[in-house]
mmCIF file of C-alpha atoms in Angstrom:
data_model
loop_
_atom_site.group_PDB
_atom_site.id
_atom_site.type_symbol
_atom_site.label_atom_id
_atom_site.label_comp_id
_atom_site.label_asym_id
_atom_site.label_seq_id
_atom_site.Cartn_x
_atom_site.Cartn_y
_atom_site.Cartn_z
ATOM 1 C CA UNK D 1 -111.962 -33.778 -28.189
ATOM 2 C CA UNK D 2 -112.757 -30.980 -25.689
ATOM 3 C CA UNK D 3 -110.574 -28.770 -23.307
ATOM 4 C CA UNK D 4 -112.927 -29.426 -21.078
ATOM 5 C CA UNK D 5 -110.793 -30.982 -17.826
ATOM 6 C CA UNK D 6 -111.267 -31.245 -13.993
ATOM 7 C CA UNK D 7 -113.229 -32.673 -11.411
ATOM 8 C CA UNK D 8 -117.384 -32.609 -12.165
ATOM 9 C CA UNK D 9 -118.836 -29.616 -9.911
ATOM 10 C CA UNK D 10 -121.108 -30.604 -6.783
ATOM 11 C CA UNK D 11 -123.616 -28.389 -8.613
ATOM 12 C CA UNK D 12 -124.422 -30.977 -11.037
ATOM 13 C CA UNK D 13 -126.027 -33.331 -8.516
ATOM 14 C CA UNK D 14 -128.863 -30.609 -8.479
ATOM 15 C CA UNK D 15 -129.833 -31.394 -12.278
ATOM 16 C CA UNK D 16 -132.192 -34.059 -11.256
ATOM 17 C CA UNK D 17 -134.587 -33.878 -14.226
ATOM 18 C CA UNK D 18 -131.534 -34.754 -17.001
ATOM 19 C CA UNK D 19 -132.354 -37.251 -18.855
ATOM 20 C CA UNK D 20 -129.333 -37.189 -21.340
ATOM 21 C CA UNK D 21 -125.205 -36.201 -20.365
ATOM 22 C CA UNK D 22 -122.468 -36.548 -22.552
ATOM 23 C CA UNK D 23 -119.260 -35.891 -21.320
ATOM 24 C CA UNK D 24 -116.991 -37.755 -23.476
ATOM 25 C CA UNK D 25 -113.723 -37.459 -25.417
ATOM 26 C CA UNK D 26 -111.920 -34.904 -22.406
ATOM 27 C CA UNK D 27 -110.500 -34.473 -19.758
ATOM 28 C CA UNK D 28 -112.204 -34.976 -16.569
ATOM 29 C CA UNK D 29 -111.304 -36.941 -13.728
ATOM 30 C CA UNK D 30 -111.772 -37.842 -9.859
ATOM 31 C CA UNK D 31 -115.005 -39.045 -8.742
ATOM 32 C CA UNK D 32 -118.710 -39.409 -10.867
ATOM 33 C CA UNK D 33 -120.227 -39.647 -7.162
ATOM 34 C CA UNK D 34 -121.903 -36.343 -7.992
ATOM 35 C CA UNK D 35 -124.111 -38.571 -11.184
ATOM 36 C CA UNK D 36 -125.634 -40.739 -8.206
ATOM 37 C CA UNK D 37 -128.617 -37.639 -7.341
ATOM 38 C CA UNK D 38 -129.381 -37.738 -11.586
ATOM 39 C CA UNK D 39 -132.183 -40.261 -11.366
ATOM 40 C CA UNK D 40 -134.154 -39.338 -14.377
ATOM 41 C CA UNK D 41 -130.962 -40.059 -16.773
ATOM 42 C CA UNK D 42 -131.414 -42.108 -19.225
ATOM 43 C CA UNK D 43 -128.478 -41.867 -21.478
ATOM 44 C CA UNK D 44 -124.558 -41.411 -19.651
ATOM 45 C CA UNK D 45 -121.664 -41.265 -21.871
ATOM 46 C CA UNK D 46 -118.439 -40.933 -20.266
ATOM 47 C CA UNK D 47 -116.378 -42.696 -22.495
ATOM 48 C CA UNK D 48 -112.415 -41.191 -23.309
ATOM 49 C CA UNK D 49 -111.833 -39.407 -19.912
ATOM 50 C CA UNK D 50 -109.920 -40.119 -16.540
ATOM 51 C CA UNK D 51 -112.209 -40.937 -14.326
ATOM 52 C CA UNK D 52 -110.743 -42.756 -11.211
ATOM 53 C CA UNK D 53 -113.424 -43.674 -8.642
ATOM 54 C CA UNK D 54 -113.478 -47.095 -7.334
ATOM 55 C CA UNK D 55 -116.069 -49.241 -8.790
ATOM 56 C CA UNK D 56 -118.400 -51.002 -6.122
ATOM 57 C CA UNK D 57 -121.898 -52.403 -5.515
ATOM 58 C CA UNK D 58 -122.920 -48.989 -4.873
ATOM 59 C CA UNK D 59 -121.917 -47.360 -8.160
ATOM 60 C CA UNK D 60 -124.007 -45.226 -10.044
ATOM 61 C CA UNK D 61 -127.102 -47.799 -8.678
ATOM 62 C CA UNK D 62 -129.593 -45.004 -8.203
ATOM 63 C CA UNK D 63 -129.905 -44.800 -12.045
ATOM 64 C CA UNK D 64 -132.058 -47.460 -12.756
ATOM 65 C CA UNK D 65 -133.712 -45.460 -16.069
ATOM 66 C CA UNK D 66 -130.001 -45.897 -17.767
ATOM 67 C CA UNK D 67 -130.741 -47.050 -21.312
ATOM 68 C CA UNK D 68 -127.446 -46.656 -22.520
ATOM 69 C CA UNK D 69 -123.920 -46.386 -20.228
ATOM 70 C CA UNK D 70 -120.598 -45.751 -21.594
ATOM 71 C CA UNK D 71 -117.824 -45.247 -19.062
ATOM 72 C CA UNK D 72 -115.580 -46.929 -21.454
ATOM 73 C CA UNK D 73 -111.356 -45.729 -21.539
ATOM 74 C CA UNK D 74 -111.364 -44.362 -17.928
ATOM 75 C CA UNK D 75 -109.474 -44.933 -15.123
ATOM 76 C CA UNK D 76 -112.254 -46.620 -13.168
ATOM 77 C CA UNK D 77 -111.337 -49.300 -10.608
ATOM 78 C CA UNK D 78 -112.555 -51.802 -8.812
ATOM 79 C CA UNK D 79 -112.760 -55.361 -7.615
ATOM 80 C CA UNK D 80 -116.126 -56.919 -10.027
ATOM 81 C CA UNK D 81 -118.670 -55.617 -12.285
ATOM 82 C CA UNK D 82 -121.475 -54.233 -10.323
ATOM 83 C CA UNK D 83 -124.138 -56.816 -10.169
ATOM 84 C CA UNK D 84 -126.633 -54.296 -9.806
ATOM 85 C CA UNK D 85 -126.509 -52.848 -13.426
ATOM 86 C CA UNK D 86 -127.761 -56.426 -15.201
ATOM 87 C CA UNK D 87 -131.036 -55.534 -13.265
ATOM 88 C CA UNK D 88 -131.400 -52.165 -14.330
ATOM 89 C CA UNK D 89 -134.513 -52.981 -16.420
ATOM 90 C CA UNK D 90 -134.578 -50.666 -19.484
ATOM 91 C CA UNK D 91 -130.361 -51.462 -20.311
ATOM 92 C CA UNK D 92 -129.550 -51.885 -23.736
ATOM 93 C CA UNK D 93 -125.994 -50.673 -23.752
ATOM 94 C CA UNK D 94 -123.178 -50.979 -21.116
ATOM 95 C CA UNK D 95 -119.424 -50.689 -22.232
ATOM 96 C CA UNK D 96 -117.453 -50.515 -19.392
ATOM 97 C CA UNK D 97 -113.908 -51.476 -21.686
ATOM 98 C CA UNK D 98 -110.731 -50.249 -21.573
ATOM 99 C CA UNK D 99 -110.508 -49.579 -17.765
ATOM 100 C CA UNK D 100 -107.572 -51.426 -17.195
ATOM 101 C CA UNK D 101 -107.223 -51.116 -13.446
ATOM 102 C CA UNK D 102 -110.676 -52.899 -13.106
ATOM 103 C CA UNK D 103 -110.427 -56.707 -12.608
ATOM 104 C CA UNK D 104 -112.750 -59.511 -10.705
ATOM 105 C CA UNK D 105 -114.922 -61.785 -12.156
ATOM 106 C CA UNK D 106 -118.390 -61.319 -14.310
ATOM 107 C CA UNK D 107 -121.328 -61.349 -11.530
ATOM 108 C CA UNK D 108 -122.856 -64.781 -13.096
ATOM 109 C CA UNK D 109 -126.046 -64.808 -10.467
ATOM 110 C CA UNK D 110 -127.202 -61.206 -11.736
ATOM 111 C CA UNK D 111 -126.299 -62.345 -15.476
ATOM 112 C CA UNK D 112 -128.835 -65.748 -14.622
ATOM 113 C CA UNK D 113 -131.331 -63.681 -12.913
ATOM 114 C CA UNK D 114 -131.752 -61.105 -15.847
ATOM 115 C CA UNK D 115 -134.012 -63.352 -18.189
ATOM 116 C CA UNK D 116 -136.136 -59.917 -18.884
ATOM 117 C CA UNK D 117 -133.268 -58.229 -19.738
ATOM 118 C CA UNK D 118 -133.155 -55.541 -22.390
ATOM 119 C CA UNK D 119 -129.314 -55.396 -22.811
ATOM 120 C CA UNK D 120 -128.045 -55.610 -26.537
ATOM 121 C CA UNK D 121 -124.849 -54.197 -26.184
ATOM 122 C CA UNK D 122 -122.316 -55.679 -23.892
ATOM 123 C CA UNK D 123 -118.614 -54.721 -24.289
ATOM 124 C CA UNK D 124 -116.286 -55.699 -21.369
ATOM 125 C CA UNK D 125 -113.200 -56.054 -23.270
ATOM 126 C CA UNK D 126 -109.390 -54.893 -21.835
ATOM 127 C CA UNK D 127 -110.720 -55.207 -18.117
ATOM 128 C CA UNK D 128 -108.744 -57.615 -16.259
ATOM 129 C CA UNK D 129 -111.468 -60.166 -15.858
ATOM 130 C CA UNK D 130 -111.012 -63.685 -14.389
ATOM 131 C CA UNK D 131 -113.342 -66.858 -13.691
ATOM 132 C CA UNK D 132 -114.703 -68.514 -16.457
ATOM 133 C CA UNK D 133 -118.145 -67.322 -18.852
ATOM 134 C CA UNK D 134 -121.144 -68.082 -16.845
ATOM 135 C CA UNK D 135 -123.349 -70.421 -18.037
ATOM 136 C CA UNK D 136 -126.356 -68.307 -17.225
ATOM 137 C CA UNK D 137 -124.644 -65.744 -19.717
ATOM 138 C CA UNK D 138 -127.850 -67.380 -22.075
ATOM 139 C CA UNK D 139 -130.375 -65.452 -20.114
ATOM 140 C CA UNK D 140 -129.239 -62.086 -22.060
ATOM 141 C CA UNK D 141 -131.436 -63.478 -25.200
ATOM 142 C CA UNK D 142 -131.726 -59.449 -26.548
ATOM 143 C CA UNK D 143 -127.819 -59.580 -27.395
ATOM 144 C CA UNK D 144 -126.513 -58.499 -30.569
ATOM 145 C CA UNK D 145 -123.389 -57.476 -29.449
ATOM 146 C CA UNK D 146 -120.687 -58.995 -26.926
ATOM 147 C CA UNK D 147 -117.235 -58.380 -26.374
ATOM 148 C CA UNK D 148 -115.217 -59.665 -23.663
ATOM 149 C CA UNK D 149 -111.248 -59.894 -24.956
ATOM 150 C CA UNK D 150 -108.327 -59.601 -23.652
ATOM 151 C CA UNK D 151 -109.322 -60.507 -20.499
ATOM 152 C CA UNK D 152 -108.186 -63.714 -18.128
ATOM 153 C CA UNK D 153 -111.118 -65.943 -18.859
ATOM 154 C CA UNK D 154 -110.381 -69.238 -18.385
ATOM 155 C CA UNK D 155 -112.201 -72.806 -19.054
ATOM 156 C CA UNK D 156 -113.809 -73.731 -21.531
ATOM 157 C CA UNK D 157 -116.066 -71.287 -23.873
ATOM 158 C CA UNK D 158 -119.574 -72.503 -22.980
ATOM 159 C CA UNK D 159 -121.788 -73.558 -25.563
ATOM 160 C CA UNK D 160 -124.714 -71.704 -23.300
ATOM 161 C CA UNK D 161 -123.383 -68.935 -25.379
ATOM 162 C CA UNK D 162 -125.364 -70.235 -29.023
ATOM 163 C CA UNK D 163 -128.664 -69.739 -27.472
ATOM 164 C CA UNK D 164 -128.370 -65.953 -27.904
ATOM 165 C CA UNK D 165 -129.256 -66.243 -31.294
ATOM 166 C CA UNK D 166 -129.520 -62.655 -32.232
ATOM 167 C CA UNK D 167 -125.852 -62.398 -31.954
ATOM 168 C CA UNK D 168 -124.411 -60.401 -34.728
ATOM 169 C CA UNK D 169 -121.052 -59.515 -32.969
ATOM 170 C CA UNK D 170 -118.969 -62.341 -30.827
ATOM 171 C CA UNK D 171 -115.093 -61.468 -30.094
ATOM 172 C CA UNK D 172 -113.505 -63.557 -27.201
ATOM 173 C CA UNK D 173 -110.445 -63.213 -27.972
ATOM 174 C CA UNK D 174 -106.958 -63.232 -26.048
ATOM 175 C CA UNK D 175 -107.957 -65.001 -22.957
ATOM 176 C CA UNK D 176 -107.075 -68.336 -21.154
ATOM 177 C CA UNK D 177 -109.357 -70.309 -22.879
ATOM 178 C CA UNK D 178 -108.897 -74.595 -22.356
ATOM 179 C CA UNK D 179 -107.217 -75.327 -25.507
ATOM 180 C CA UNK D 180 -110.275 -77.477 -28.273
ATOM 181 C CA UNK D 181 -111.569 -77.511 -31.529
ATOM 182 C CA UNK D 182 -113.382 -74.508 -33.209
ATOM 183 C CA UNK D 183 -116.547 -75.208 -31.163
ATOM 184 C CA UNK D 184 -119.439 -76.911 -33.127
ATOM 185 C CA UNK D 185 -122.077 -74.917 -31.433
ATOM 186 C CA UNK D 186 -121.086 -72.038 -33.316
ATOM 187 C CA UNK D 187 -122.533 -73.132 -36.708
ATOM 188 C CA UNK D 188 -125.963 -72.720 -35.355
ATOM 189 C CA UNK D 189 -125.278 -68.718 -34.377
ATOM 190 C CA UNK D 190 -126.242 -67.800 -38.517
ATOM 191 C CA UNK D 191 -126.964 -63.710 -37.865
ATOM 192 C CA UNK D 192 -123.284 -63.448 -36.991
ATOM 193 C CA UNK D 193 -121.460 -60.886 -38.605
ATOM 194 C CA UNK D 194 -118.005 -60.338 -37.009
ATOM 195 C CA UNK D 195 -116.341 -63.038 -34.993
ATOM 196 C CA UNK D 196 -112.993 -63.225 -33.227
ATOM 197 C CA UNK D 197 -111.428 -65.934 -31.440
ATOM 198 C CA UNK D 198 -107.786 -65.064 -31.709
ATOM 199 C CA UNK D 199 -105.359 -66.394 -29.464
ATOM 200 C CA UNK D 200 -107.999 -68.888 -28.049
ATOM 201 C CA UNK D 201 -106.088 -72.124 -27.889
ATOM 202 C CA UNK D 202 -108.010 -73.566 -30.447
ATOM 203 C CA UNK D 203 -106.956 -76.158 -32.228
ATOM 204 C CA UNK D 204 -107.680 -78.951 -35.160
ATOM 205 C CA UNK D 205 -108.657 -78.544 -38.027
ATOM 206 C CA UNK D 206 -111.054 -75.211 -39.564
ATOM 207 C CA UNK D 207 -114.342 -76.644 -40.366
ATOM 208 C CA UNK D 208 -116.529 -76.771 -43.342
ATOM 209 C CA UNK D 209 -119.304 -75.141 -42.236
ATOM 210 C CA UNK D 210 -117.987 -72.011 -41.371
ATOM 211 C CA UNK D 211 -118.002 -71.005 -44.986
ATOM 212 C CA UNK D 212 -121.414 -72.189 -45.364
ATOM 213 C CA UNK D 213 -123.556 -71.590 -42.166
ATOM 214 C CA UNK D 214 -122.344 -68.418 -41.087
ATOM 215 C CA UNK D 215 -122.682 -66.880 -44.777
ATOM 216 C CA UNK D 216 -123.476 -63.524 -42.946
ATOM 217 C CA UNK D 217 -119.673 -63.367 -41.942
ATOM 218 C CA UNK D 218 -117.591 -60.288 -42.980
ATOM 219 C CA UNK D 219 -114.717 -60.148 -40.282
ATOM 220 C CA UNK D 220 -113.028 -63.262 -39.184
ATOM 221 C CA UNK D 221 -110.254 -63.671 -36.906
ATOM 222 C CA UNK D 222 -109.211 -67.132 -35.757
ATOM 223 C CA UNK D 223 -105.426 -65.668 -35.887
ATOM 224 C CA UNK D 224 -102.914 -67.208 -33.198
ATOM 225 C CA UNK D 225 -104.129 -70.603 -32.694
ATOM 226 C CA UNK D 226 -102.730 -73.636 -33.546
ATOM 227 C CA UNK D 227 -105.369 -74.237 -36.362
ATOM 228 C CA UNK D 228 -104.404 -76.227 -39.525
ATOM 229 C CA UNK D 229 -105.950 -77.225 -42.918
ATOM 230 C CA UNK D 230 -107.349 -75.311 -46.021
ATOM 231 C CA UNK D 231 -109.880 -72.209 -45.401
ATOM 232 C CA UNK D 232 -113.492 -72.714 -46.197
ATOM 233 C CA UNK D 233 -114.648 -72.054 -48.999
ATOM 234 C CA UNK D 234 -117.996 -69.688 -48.837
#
């Protein structure tokens, strides 16, 4: 934590060769419009401030050299995620959680189209989200690492989702999921690590194999559902 606190001087925009900002855990707020001139950056961490600007197709889309964004626990707001930034072709990291006054749906034609995608880090989590999990969510094969909880996902948690099979990290948790079974599908996603499907409407029984398939497991959370029967043994 800083005491660093304010709006981001117009004099910034004239830093056009930075390639790395961090201005995380303080206190600024108002707009980032000033970023947009920065087109060399390449790492942007915002994360833990109070930003407010209004999140549209035109945000921050100059920086197409991003390999990691993190404008995570803001104030940000908006109507969707910006398309845009599943084309940016060098993205591994995008965490864009936390900003509660955001809400819309995932942009599912930008998430089909991105089959060269670079992105291994994908946290959406605590954004107000609605629609259902595109199905063209598979296209993001360089995943390790998705998190899109308590949102307002609805349907029914597409099985599109096991072909990212370097998945290490899977929480989808507190949403409107259709009420089902612990999906089978899952059994075949082995490099998992830490998977959370709390309050998911699942129901049935807990099966077998997720003691032996997913042997990688260390954190398991399949707490608020209407689940019955012994644990699995590992």
């Amino acid at each position: 934590n800083t005491d660093m606190y304010g709006t981001l001087p117009s004099g910034m925009s004239q830093l056009e060769n930075l390639e790395l900002l961090l201005l995380d855990d303080s206190n600024f707020s108002g707009s980032v419009e000033v970023l947009q001139n920065l087109t060399n950056l390449r790492y942007l961490y915002l994360e833990d401030n109070r930003f407010n600007d209004t999140i549209d197709d035109n945000f921050l889309k100059e920086l197409d050299q991003l390999v990691h964004l993190d404008i995570s626990a803001n104030d940000f707001r908006g109507s969707s995620i910006p398309a845009h930034l599943f084309g940016f072709p060098d993205l591994k990291v995008l965490d864009m959680s936390s900003n509660h006054r955001m809400q819309g749906s995932l942009p599912a034609e930008a998430i089909a189209n991105a089959k060269g995608s670079k992105l291994e880090h994908l946290s959406l989590h605590s954004m107000n989200i609605t629609g259902q999990i595109p199905l063209g969510i598979s296209a993001l094969k360089n995943l390790t690492h998705l998190d899109l909880s308590l949102n307002r996902l609805y349907g029914d948690i597409p099985p599109e989702l096991a072909e990212l099979t370097k998945l290490q990290y899977l929480f989808l948790g507190r949403n409107n999921f259709s009420a089902g079974a612990v999906p089978e599908w899952l059994r075949n996603m082995t490099k998992l690590t830490e998977l959370s499907l709390k309050a998911s409407s699942l129901t049935g029984i807990i099966p077998d194999w997720i003691g032996t398939d997913l042997s990688k497991l260390k954190f398991l959370d399949f707490g608020e559902n209407s689940l019955e029967g012994p644990l699995p043994e590992s």
